[in-house]
Amino acid sequence: MEETLEKPEKPVSRKKPKMTFESKGRTVYYQLQDKIFKYFALAATSLGLIVLVLLLYSVFSSGFDRLDWDFITSLPSKRAAKAGIYTAWTGTLWIMFLTTIIAFPIGVSAGIYLEEYSSRSRMSNLIEINIANLAGVPSIIYGLLGLEVFARFLNLGASVLTGSLTLALLILPIIIVSTREAIKTVPYTLREASFALGASKWQTIWNQVLPASVPGIITGVILAISRAIGETAPLIVIGALTYVPFAPTSPMDEFTVMPIQIFNWVSRPQKAFAENAAAAIIVLLSITFVMNAIAVYLRHRSQKKVKW
Amino acid sequence: MIKNSLVLAFSAVVLFSCGGSSDKISNGTDSTSTAKYEGDNTLKIDGSSTVYPISEALAEEFREQAPDTRITVGLSGTGGGFKKFVRSELDLTGASRPITASEDSAAKANGVEYYEIPVAYDGLVVVVHPSNDWVKSITVAELKKIWEPSAQGKILRWNQIRPEWPNQEIHLFGAGTESGTFDYFTDAIVGKAKSCRGDYTASEDDNVLVQGVSTDKLSLGFFGYAYFSENQDRLKLLPIDDQNDANGKGAITPTAATILDATYQPLSRPLFIYATKKAYEKALGKDFLNFLVEQSPKLVPETGYIPFDAETYKLVKDRLVAGKTGSLFLTLKSTVGVDLKAELKK
């Protein structure tokens, strides 16, 4: 539509630039264009919201009645009414915790190195391209890698540790990229001021650059973890279980996680299992919401302290 | 500044995990000492998602009489389960099809001997929309005409299958190519596993197929019997005529009875659990497999599948006791139309 409007007008206005009638027409056209784009953007924004509301409505309407304390504290069962998610959510929290303490220091350090230390060499370009590519690798491939390297070669088995290491690899690119972006937003004058006062490179990074970029880094990490706790495929590949009648007590224990339990219940023929799945989705969503709330709070807290 | 936020972030995570471990204590039946199965109280089960409900039911019921055991069940699929089984990473694996020759030779290469235990029947059903009033039954030849690879892009209307059916489009729904259901259906109907037309709505999740068939007036689909019995009001079941009067005359409606007495042919298949010889040699494995044979008649119907009669389970147990390892189906190649009882007796 845009092109058909524009094409006949362009040569006309170029030849007769002084004609006010023509330029008024163009103003009306631009205003219209402005309005159309505004409503298009509004529609795009609300689309995400509408989908979320529909999803929440369908999940809550079928799963909310099923949600009670017994559901949270019971073991999985063949009887839908008796089945619970105790081993699933404990598994998910274990995975979340271990994945974070593995991926966070490695990812942030790599981000700092690439942004602050490495010079523009062929090597660093190669690393950058690789990280960007890693972010696009399907998650099941990480599962295969985890199975061969961690579960079999390092002989860790289908343990919580294997799952966490695999998911840590999966989210490393996200953490590295978001760390770099956060560090980039720190103005260079801040570093120069620090150097001028005689601070070393390490002192500058630790005392100036990192505090200023913490909000961005934490946001990236939490988003990455949120992705990790929703993953099913790589964990099934490494051998994560579905029916586990005990919660993990050490990183070497076998485990299951919430998405696997949900996947299993959704595919069962009995409708009561579908209600269980909906209730489990509510719990998983709540965990994600709590994490996002923590992220927002941390960002807000650290942002207040940064004063340039 | 940064330290504070880091400490906060970590303490939040630590708090979570503490919540996990403190809750444990209240639920910790698994931490009591093992009496009966001293040393090895674990049993690892994995395999087909079709067999999963049976394995889960057995593991759960067994745990009620022996709470100090650690029996776990995974969901890797039939092929994924066998891959781990032949490396002896598992004790038991569920399978919706028998072990293949290549899987069997991989097991032999790794020195893994195994028992083959048929546990239940699963029927595949062919269904149409409830308002479909022209189809009363369908023959295997007609099903083949619909589903064989050469039908792709050609058999598109109901009257191409039987001239008296209306001149309207036919919409097909079926299992995805990764599932054991797909392998069995194509083997039984087209005559060759995995040989099928590609232009139909495929899903690995049978609930999606139920949804598809029940909302499309011109549909025809196939999936597991359990998914039909949970959705009887939304689907119309088709009796199937295999044009072989030796196993029941005319079109046979799939029910628990016709699947069990093998008159509903060729779309009823046995499901299996495979156990390594090593697993049967340890106390827990032996007790569990005996429990499986004894309790299956009671537990299998609860999961939506059809149990064998008592005689078949006894034959299965006899094979275990006699130490008959290996698969019956390496020479038979296929489970389609196999008389299980006669084979077990051999």
XYZ file of C-alpha atoms in Angstrom:
654
model
C 0.000 0.000 0.000
C 2.799 2.357 0.873
C 4.526 1.981 -2.438
C 1.474 2.624 -4.573
C 0.875 5.846 -2.670
C 4.414 7.053 -2.838
C 5.426 6.357 -6.383
C 3.170 8.783 -8.249
C 3.802 11.559 -5.732
C 7.571 11.646 -5.636
C 8.295 13.063 -9.099
C 5.481 15.619 -8.729
C 6.782 17.132 -5.524
C 10.307 17.253 -6.851
C 9.339 19.246 -9.903
C 7.084 21.719 -8.089
C 8.533 22.193 -4.658
C 6.679 25.403 -3.905
C 3.141 24.167 -4.354
C 1.596 24.308 -0.890
C -1.352 22.112 -1.879
C 0.995 19.254 -2.671
C 3.066 19.605 0.494
C -0.098 19.692 2.573
C -1.108 16.402 0.981
C 2.206 14.940 1.978
C 1.791 16.100 5.579
C -1.600 14.380 5.781
C -0.007 11.281 4.293
C 2.824 11.271 6.819
C 0.384 11.792 9.663
C -1.648 8.852 8.420
C 1.492 6.757 8.146
C 2.410 7.724 11.676
C -1.003 6.689 12.983
C -1.014 3.403 11.105
C 2.368 2.490 12.475
C 1.341 3.475 15.988
C -1.686 1.163 15.907
C 0.333 -1.601 14.308
C 2.868 -1.372 17.127
C 0.047 -1.324 19.676
C -1.467 -4.447 18.131
C 1.922 -6.162 18.197
C 2.327 -5.304 21.878
C -1.132 -6.464 22.878
C -0.796 -9.690 20.904
C 1.816 -10.942 23.359
C -0.397 -9.893 26.255
C -3.520 -11.518 24.815
C -1.698 -14.788 24.258
C -0.385 -14.705 27.829
C -3.854 -13.979 29.238
C -5.432 -16.783 27.178
C -2.714 -19.173 28.284
C -3.098 -18.212 31.931
C -6.880 -18.481 31.673
C -6.808 -21.965 30.146
C -4.190 -23.215 32.600
C -5.852 -21.715 35.674
C -9.371 -22.788 34.729
C -8.375 -26.430 34.332
C -5.628 -26.693 36.932
C -6.409 -24.361 39.825
C -8.844 -26.723 41.589
C -6.255 -29.475 41.482
C -3.665 -27.350 43.224
C -3.344 -28.067 46.944
C -0.708 -28.899 49.522
C -0.975 -32.631 48.834
C -0.234 -32.031 45.163
C 2.970 -30.213 46.106
C 4.133 -32.839 48.604
C 3.058 -36.120 46.934
C 5.037 -38.523 44.805
C 4.044 -39.302 41.211
C 1.350 -41.957 40.894
C -0.659 -43.919 38.357
C -3.799 -42.515 39.952
C -4.126 -38.937 38.733
C -5.950 -37.791 41.871
C -3.148 -39.098 44.097
C -0.225 -37.948 41.976
C 1.957 -35.040 43.043
C 4.993 -33.087 41.951
C 7.212 -33.303 45.028
C 10.139 -34.995 43.283
C 9.663 -32.837 40.184
C 9.920 -29.446 41.877
C 12.757 -30.494 44.167
C 14.589 -31.697 41.047
C 13.912 -28.413 39.281
C 15.248 -26.378 42.238
C 18.388 -28.515 42.446
C 18.983 -28.067 38.730
C 18.348 -24.333 38.978
C 20.749 -23.898 41.878
C 23.600 -25.955 40.427
C 23.204 -24.563 36.909
C 23.444 -21.042 38.317
C 26.582 -21.617 40.356
C 28.251 -23.301 37.372
C 27.195 -20.958 34.581
C 27.248 -17.620 36.418
C 30.986 -17.286 37.219
C 32.109 -18.806 33.914
C 29.733 -16.761 31.787
C 30.421 -13.450 33.515
C 34.188 -13.999 33.465
C 34.098 -14.817 29.764
C 32.020 -11.697 29.119
C 34.478 -9.540 31.069
C 37.442 -11.012 29.232
C 35.932 -10.464 25.792
C 34.856 -6.911 26.597
C 37.713 -5.619 28.759
C 40.859 -7.635 28.066
C 40.833 -9.202 24.619
C 42.144 -7.157 21.734
C 40.617 -7.283 18.281
C 42.448 -10.295 17.017
C 41.476 -13.087 14.699
C 41.212 -15.372 17.721
C 38.716 -13.199 19.575
C 36.668 -12.785 16.415
C 36.565 -16.537 16.091
C 35.453 -16.919 19.711
C 32.741 -14.312 19.222
C 31.341 -15.991 16.136
C 31.369 -19.304 17.946
C 29.457 -17.935 20.914
C 26.864 -16.414 18.615
C 26.525 -19.751 16.826
C 26.271 -21.681 20.081
C 23.267 -19.584 21.077
C 21.451 -20.938 18.032
C 22.233 -24.639 18.478
C 19.103 -26.723 19.199
C 18.961 -27.713 22.844
C 18.764 -31.446 22.113
C 22.311 -31.261 20.702
C 23.517 -30.086 24.114
C 21.724 -33.121 25.518
C 23.704 -35.447 23.241
C 26.927 -33.687 24.217
C 26.027 -33.966 27.906
C 25.222 -37.667 27.530
C 28.549 -38.487 25.900
C 30.854 -36.160 27.829
C 29.381 -35.833 31.325
C 27.203 -38.930 31.741
C 29.437 -41.466 29.980
C 32.991 -40.130 29.595
C 33.210 -38.469 33.021
C 30.989 -41.269 34.354
C 28.628 -38.915 36.197
C 25.555 -40.905 35.098
C 22.080 -39.422 34.801
C 22.698 -37.279 37.854
C 21.651 -33.783 38.875
C 25.244 -32.711 38.227
C 25.176 -33.990 34.622
C 21.882 -32.180 34.040
C 23.216 -28.951 35.537
C 26.462 -29.048 33.559
C 24.516 -29.654 30.346
C 22.087 -26.816 31.011
C 24.971 -24.564 32.084
C 26.537 -25.071 28.644
C 23.170 -24.332 27.075
C 22.785 -20.968 28.797
C 26.437 -19.849 28.767
C 26.115 -18.011 25.431
C 23.113 -16.063 26.729
C 24.978 -15.047 29.897
C 28.136 -14.089 27.977
C 26.250 -11.972 25.462
C 24.169 -10.186 28.098
C 27.250 -9.556 30.258
C 29.020 -7.986 27.302
C 26.041 -5.826 26.458
C 25.795 -4.690 30.082
C 29.499 -3.824 30.225
C 29.259 -1.902 26.941
C 26.729 0.496 28.481
C 29.303 1.707 31.052
C 30.752 4.967 29.686
C 34.452 4.894 28.914
C 35.013 8.136 30.859
C 34.319 6.181 34.045
C 37.234 3.868 33.326
C 39.483 6.797 32.400
C 38.640 8.565 35.643
C 39.485 5.423 37.571
C 42.793 4.965 35.734
C 43.597 8.637 36.328
C 43.317 8.044 40.070
C 45.916 5.336 39.755
C 43.645 2.296 39.849
C 44.795 -0.875 38.144
C 42.766 -2.568 35.439
C 41.425 -5.153 37.875
C 40.501 -2.459 40.429
C 38.719 -0.516 37.727
C 36.725 -3.532 36.592
C 35.836 -4.739 40.087
C 35.050 -1.357 41.663
C 33.678 0.656 38.743
C 32.671 -1.342 35.689
C 31.020 -4.334 37.334
C 28.915 -2.418 39.885
C 27.639 -0.213 37.084
C 26.728 -3.190 34.887
C 25.278 -5.467 37.558
C 21.627 -4.723 36.676
C 22.137 -5.843 33.096
C 24.168 -8.898 34.063
C 21.645 -10.097 36.652
C 18.780 -9.637 34.212
C 20.618 -11.719 31.640
C 21.437 -14.452 34.137
C 17.877 -14.713 35.442
C 16.437 -14.821 31.927
C 18.929 -17.556 31.074
C 17.997 -19.576 34.168
C 14.315 -19.151 33.353
C 15.037 -20.716 30.003
C 16.991 -23.553 31.586
C 14.203 -24.606 33.955
C 11.794 -24.886 31.023
C 14.014 -27.294 29.074
C 12.913 -30.921 28.600
C 14.659 -32.374 25.565
C 18.334 -32.223 26.679
C 17.466 -33.649 30.089
C 15.529 -36.568 28.615
C 18.512 -37.300 26.380
C 20.993 -37.406 29.260
C 18.647 -39.851 30.976
C 16.635 -37.752 33.419
C 13.822 -39.889 34.761
C 10.083 -39.462 34.932
C 8.966 -41.628 37.850
C 11.301 -40.993 40.791
C 9.951 -41.853 44.236
C 12.654 -39.905 46.104
C 13.949 -36.330 46.035
C 17.621 -35.762 45.233
C 19.811 -35.335 48.318
C 23.164 -34.862 46.569
C 24.375 -33.706 43.152
C 25.012 -37.330 42.210
C 21.406 -38.441 42.663
C 19.022 -39.238 39.846
C 16.236 -36.782 39.292
C 13.254 -35.590 37.332
C 12.143 -32.026 36.610
C 8.791 -30.281 36.238
C 8.714 -29.983 32.419
C 9.269 -33.752 32.052
C 6.441 -34.495 34.470
C 4.173 -32.028 32.641
C 5.086 -33.528 29.264
C 4.302 -37.004 30.568
C 0.926 -35.991 31.993
C -0.147 -34.031 28.927
C 0.338 -37.068 26.689
C -1.730 -39.430 28.860
C -5.231 -40.415 27.667
C -7.019 -39.776 30.981
C -8.358 -36.235 31.388
C -7.505 -36.118 35.082
C -3.817 -36.171 34.112
C -4.347 -33.116 31.913
C -5.629 -31.289 35.022
C -2.510 -32.398 36.879
C -0.411 -31.008 34.043
C -2.208 -27.662 34.238
C -1.680 -27.504 38.002
C 2.015 -28.321 37.544
C 2.272 -25.583 34.911
C 0.878 -23.109 37.458
C 3.613 -24.110 39.914
C 6.336 -23.851 37.249
C 5.014 -20.424 36.187
C 5.047 -19.308 39.812
C 8.694 -20.315 40.152
C 9.504 -18.317 37.020
C 7.516 -15.317 38.258
C 9.320 -15.369 41.605
C 12.667 -15.453 39.802
C 11.711 -12.565 37.574
C 10.536 -10.624 40.616
C 13.917 -11.184 42.253
C 15.588 -9.958 39.052
C 13.497 -6.797 38.976
C 14.193 -6.141 42.655
C 17.946 -6.653 42.295
C 18.086 -4.444 39.239
C 16.140 -1.732 40.969
C 18.361 -1.918 44.053
C 21.628 -1.741 42.179
C 20.411 0.891 39.758
C 19.729 3.266 42.624
C 23.358 3.027 43.689
C 24.841 3.882 40.318
C 25.286 7.656 40.114
C 27.255 9.205 37.289
C 27.734 -2.732 46.062
C 28.270 -5.584 43.717
C 29.115 -7.861 46.606
C 25.819 -7.134 48.295
C 23.764 -7.929 45.246
C 25.736 -11.070 44.556
C 25.291 -12.242 48.124
C 21.587 -11.541 47.796
C 21.321 -13.426 44.539
C 23.085 -16.447 45.927
C 21.262 -16.436 49.240
C 17.999 -16.435 47.300
C 19.080 -19.520 45.400
C 20.488 -21.192 48.500
C 17.213 -20.491 50.301
C 15.368 -22.304 47.533
C 17.549 -25.350 47.766
C 17.378 -25.408 51.552
C 13.620 -25.453 51.249
C 14.068 -28.524 49.128
C 16.263 -30.423 51.499
C 14.422 -29.588 54.720
C 11.123 -30.748 53.256
C 12.783 -34.053 52.556
C 13.000 -35.052 56.153
C 9.247 -35.127 56.559
C 8.941 -37.336 53.512
C 12.027 -39.426 53.960
C 10.762 -42.980 53.762
C 13.571 -43.644 51.321
C 16.283 -42.897 53.850
C 15.425 -45.813 56.109
C 17.917 -48.639 56.025
C 17.431 -51.415 53.517
C 16.713 -54.738 55.082
C 15.650 -57.135 52.393
C 17.679 -55.799 49.463
C 20.939 -55.140 51.288
C 23.522 -53.632 49.000
C 21.584 -53.195 45.787
C 18.138 -51.699 46.250
C 17.949 -49.865 42.927
C 16.216 -50.870 39.729
C 16.423 -48.710 36.612
C 13.554 -48.844 34.142
C 13.343 -46.788 30.943
C 11.941 -47.061 27.427
C 8.745 -46.577 25.488
C 6.305 -43.855 26.465
C 3.493 -46.271 25.509
C 4.636 -48.787 28.105
C 5.444 -46.062 30.659
C 2.028 -46.103 32.420
C 2.433 -49.847 33.072
C 6.010 -49.484 34.369
C 4.964 -46.558 36.555
C 2.009 -48.485 38.005
C 4.217 -51.508 38.754
C 6.964 -49.391 40.324
C 4.473 -47.513 42.468
C 2.643 -50.616 43.677
C 5.867 -52.491 44.316
C 7.166 -49.606 46.395
C 4.132 -49.847 48.655
C 5.195 -53.302 49.761
C 8.917 -52.496 49.761
C 9.274 -48.779 50.601
C 13.047 -48.935 51.021
C 13.691 -49.604 47.336
C 14.722 -47.083 44.702
C 12.920 -48.026 41.500
C 12.972 -45.315 38.850
C 11.273 -45.053 35.454
C 12.445 -42.961 32.504
C 10.816 -41.978 29.223
C 13.437 -42.298 26.475
C 11.224 -44.031 23.921
C 11.527 -47.600 22.632
C 14.651 -46.961 20.537
C 16.305 -44.696 23.116
C 15.627 -47.252 25.831
C 17.184 -50.103 23.831
C 20.295 -48.004 23.123
C 20.923 -47.769 26.875
C 19.664 -51.299 27.563
C 22.203 -52.973 25.289
C 25.012 -51.081 27.066
C 23.601 -52.479 30.316
C 22.946 -48.962 31.623
C 19.419 -50.142 32.493
C 17.846 -53.086 34.262
C 14.537 -53.050 32.429
C 13.264 -51.278 29.331
C 9.744 -50.951 27.952
C 9.154 -51.464 24.239
C 6.116 -51.049 21.995
C 7.808 -53.263 19.380
C 10.129 -56.255 19.713
C 13.892 -55.810 19.784
C 15.447 -55.529 16.304
C 18.235 -57.682 14.913
C 20.763 -54.836 15.127
C 19.817 -54.057 18.734
C 20.075 -57.744 19.560
C 23.555 -58.028 18.054
C 24.640 -54.871 19.932
C 23.494 -56.560 23.132
C 25.420 -59.713 22.233
C 28.535 -57.669 21.464
C 28.332 -56.115 24.936
C 27.683 -59.472 26.569
C 24.171 -58.496 27.647
C 21.721 -61.386 27.875
C 18.077 -60.488 28.288
C 14.586 -61.799 28.922
C 11.683 -60.775 26.728
C 8.485 -60.292 28.713
C 5.216 -59.522 26.911
C 3.111 -57.529 29.419
C -0.116 -56.454 27.744
C -2.030 -55.907 24.547
C -2.557 -52.497 23.034
C -5.163 -52.056 20.319
C -4.912 -49.444 17.609
C -8.281 -48.010 16.631
C -9.455 -46.375 13.419
C -11.942 -43.603 14.131
C -14.061 -41.005 12.329
C -16.107 -38.001 13.422
C -19.330 -38.983 15.308
C -21.522 -37.254 12.711
C -20.022 -39.348 9.908
C -23.017 -41.548 8.922
C -21.671 -43.173 5.758
C -18.874 -45.343 7.145
C -20.137 -48.410 9.015
C -16.930 -50.436 8.808
C -13.730 -50.549 6.806
C -11.570 -53.317 5.396
C -7.814 -53.676 5.661
C -7.561 -53.418 1.858
C -9.379 -50.069 1.979
C -7.115 -48.853 4.772
C -4.110 -49.873 2.705
C -5.493 -47.967 -0.270
C -5.759 -44.865 1.937
C -2.413 -45.061 3.708
C 0.063 -46.639 1.238
C 2.768 -44.308 -0.124
C 1.307 -44.285 -3.659
C -1.942 -42.786 -2.274
C -0.134 -39.530 -1.625
C -1.808 -36.709 -3.539
C -4.203 -39.190 -5.225
C -6.638 -40.643 -2.699
C -8.172 -37.412 -1.499
C -11.933 -38.034 -1.478
C -14.165 -40.498 0.330
C -15.736 -41.885 -2.871
C -12.324 -42.931 -4.169
C -12.208 -45.505 -1.400
C -15.718 -46.899 -1.798
C -17.902 -45.535 -4.608
C -21.044 -45.278 -2.453
C -19.331 -42.916 -0.011
C -19.822 -39.183 -0.650
C -17.748 -37.143 -3.061
C -16.113 -35.139 -0.285
C -12.547 -34.602 0.866
C -11.049 -37.025 3.356
C -8.859 -35.552 6.101
C -6.319 -37.949 7.597
C -4.841 -37.924 11.097
C -2.219 -40.361 12.320
C 0.778 -41.055 14.506
C 4.057 -39.267 13.747
C 6.927 -41.133 12.139
C 8.944 -41.293 15.393
C 6.393 -43.361 17.281
C 6.109 -47.112 17.639
C 2.402 -46.730 16.828
C 3.342 -45.505 13.355
C 5.718 -48.430 12.809
C 3.117 -50.971 13.847
C 0.226 -49.442 11.899
C 2.183 -49.238 8.656
C 3.538 -52.765 9.152
C 0.052 -54.169 9.758
C -1.843 -52.204 7.115
C 0.586 -51.349 4.302
C 2.699 -54.463 4.849
C 5.999 -52.711 5.460
C 7.004 -50.773 8.579
C 7.462 -47.002 8.072
C 6.020 -47.182 4.552
C 3.274 -44.576 4.439
C 1.953 -41.541 2.589
C 3.270 -38.249 3.925
C 0.372 -35.871 3.351
C -1.609 -36.313 6.561
C -1.756 -34.514 9.898
C 0.831 -36.268 12.039
C 1.424 -35.953 15.772
C 3.406 -37.929 18.331
C 0.808 -36.878 20.903
C -2.371 -38.944 20.552
C -4.414 -36.284 22.377
C -3.751 -33.938 19.461
C -5.104 -36.582 17.062
C -8.231 -37.032 19.216
C -8.754 -33.278 19.076
C -8.260 -33.257 15.297
C -10.613 -36.115 14.469
C -13.322 -34.951 16.883
C -13.486 -31.450 15.376
C -13.390 -32.336 11.670
C -16.484 -33.867 10.032
C -14.515 -35.393 7.140
C -11.745 -36.896 9.234
C -10.329 -40.380 9.600
C -7.566 -41.170 12.057
C -5.819 -43.907 14.017
C -4.298 -44.051 17.506
C -4.092 -46.123 20.694
C -7.207 -47.812 22.113
C -6.862 -46.044 25.499
C -7.269 -42.666 23.829
C -10.537 -43.817 22.289
C -11.972 -45.205 25.521
C -11.338 -41.874 27.288
C -13.060 -39.912 24.502
C -15.934 -42.198 23.443
C -18.481 -39.373 23.193
C -16.373 -37.412 20.711
C -15.378 -40.195 18.303
C -16.944 -42.944 16.202
C -15.132 -46.278 16.300
C -14.827 -48.293 13.078
C -15.053 -52.087 13.036
C -12.289 -53.546 10.872
C -12.590 -56.462 8.465
C -9.337 -58.217 7.667
C -11.161 -60.447 5.106
C -9.779 -63.502 6.806
C -12.640 -65.539 8.248
C -10.305 -67.792 10.199
C -10.031 -65.201 12.971
C -13.613 -63.960 13.187
C -16.019 -63.344 10.349
C -16.722 -59.880 8.952
C -15.849 -56.561 10.521
C -14.755 -56.760 14.167
C -15.179 -53.914 16.628
C -12.181 -53.455 18.916
C -13.071 -54.210 22.528
C -11.068 -55.686 25.366
C -12.530 -59.094 24.471
C -11.863 -59.007 20.722
C -8.330 -57.682 21.214
C -7.577 -60.413 23.743
C -8.981 -63.338 21.734
C -7.130 -62.040 18.655
C -10.240 -61.675 16.503
C -9.578 -57.938 16.205
C -6.822 -58.214 13.656
C -4.415 -56.941 12.533
C -4.395 -53.835 14.730
C -3.717 -55.308 18.155
C -0.121 -55.530 19.272
C 1.699 -56.860 22.311
C 3.735 -54.501 24.510
C 6.980 -55.715 26.048
C 9.289 -55.195 28.952
C 12.841 -56.429 28.461
C 14.974 -57.318 31.460
C 18.689 -58.012 31.545
C 19.700 -61.416 32.877
C 21.792 -59.573 35.458
C 18.717 -57.745 36.740
C 16.804 -61.019 37.160
C 19.726 -62.479 39.069
C 19.596 -59.876 41.829
C 17.023 -60.226 44.588
C 15.126 -57.014 43.841
C 14.978 -57.667 40.103
C 13.654 -61.178 40.599
C 10.989 -60.035 43.062
C 9.964 -57.187 40.777
C 9.595 -59.403 37.714
C 7.572 -61.942 39.684
C 5.445 -59.067 40.948
C 5.019 -57.923 37.326
C 3.745 -61.317 36.193
C 1.423 -61.691 39.200
C 0.000 -58.169 39.365
C -0.318 -57.331 35.667
C -3.865 -58.747 35.346
C -4.939 -56.268 38.034
C -2.748 -53.255 37.164
C -2.767 -53.280 33.370
C -6.500 -52.443 32.988
C -6.035 -49.401 35.265
C -3.550 -47.987 32.741
C -5.941 -48.360 29.794
C -4.349 -51.436 28.222
C -5.628 -54.999 27.926
C -4.028 -57.722 30.051
C -3.348 -61.230 28.732
C -5.218 -64.180 30.171
C -3.762 -66.058 33.142
C -2.315 -68.800 30.963
C -0.181 -66.382 28.936
C 1.270 -64.793 32.066
C 2.070 -68.259 33.362
C 3.879 -69.096 30.125
C 5.826 -65.843 30.473
C 6.819 -66.777 34.001
C 7.803 -70.296 32.948
C 10.215 -68.828 30.440
C 11.782 -66.697 33.179
C 12.121 -69.620 35.553
C 13.530 -71.827 32.802
C 16.074 -69.104 32.004
C 15.020 -68.758 28.362
C 16.749 -65.583 27.228
C 16.596 -63.854 23.855
C 13.730 -62.691 21.666
C 11.034 -64.713 19.924
C 10.695 -62.083 17.262
C 14.133 -62.158 15.675
C 12.939 -65.024 13.482
C 9.296 -63.902 13.268
C 10.400 -60.369 12.202
C 6.996 -58.865 13.056
C 4.320 -59.057 15.741
C 1.488 -58.667 13.233
C -0.860 -61.645 13.414
C 1.399 -63.649 15.727
C -0.257 -66.151 18.066
C 1.637 -65.173 21.199
C 0.546 -68.136 23.291
C 1.659 -70.664 20.700
C 5.024 -68.912 20.348
C 5.581 -68.790 24.100
C 4.934 -72.512 24.386
C 7.691 -73.369 21.938
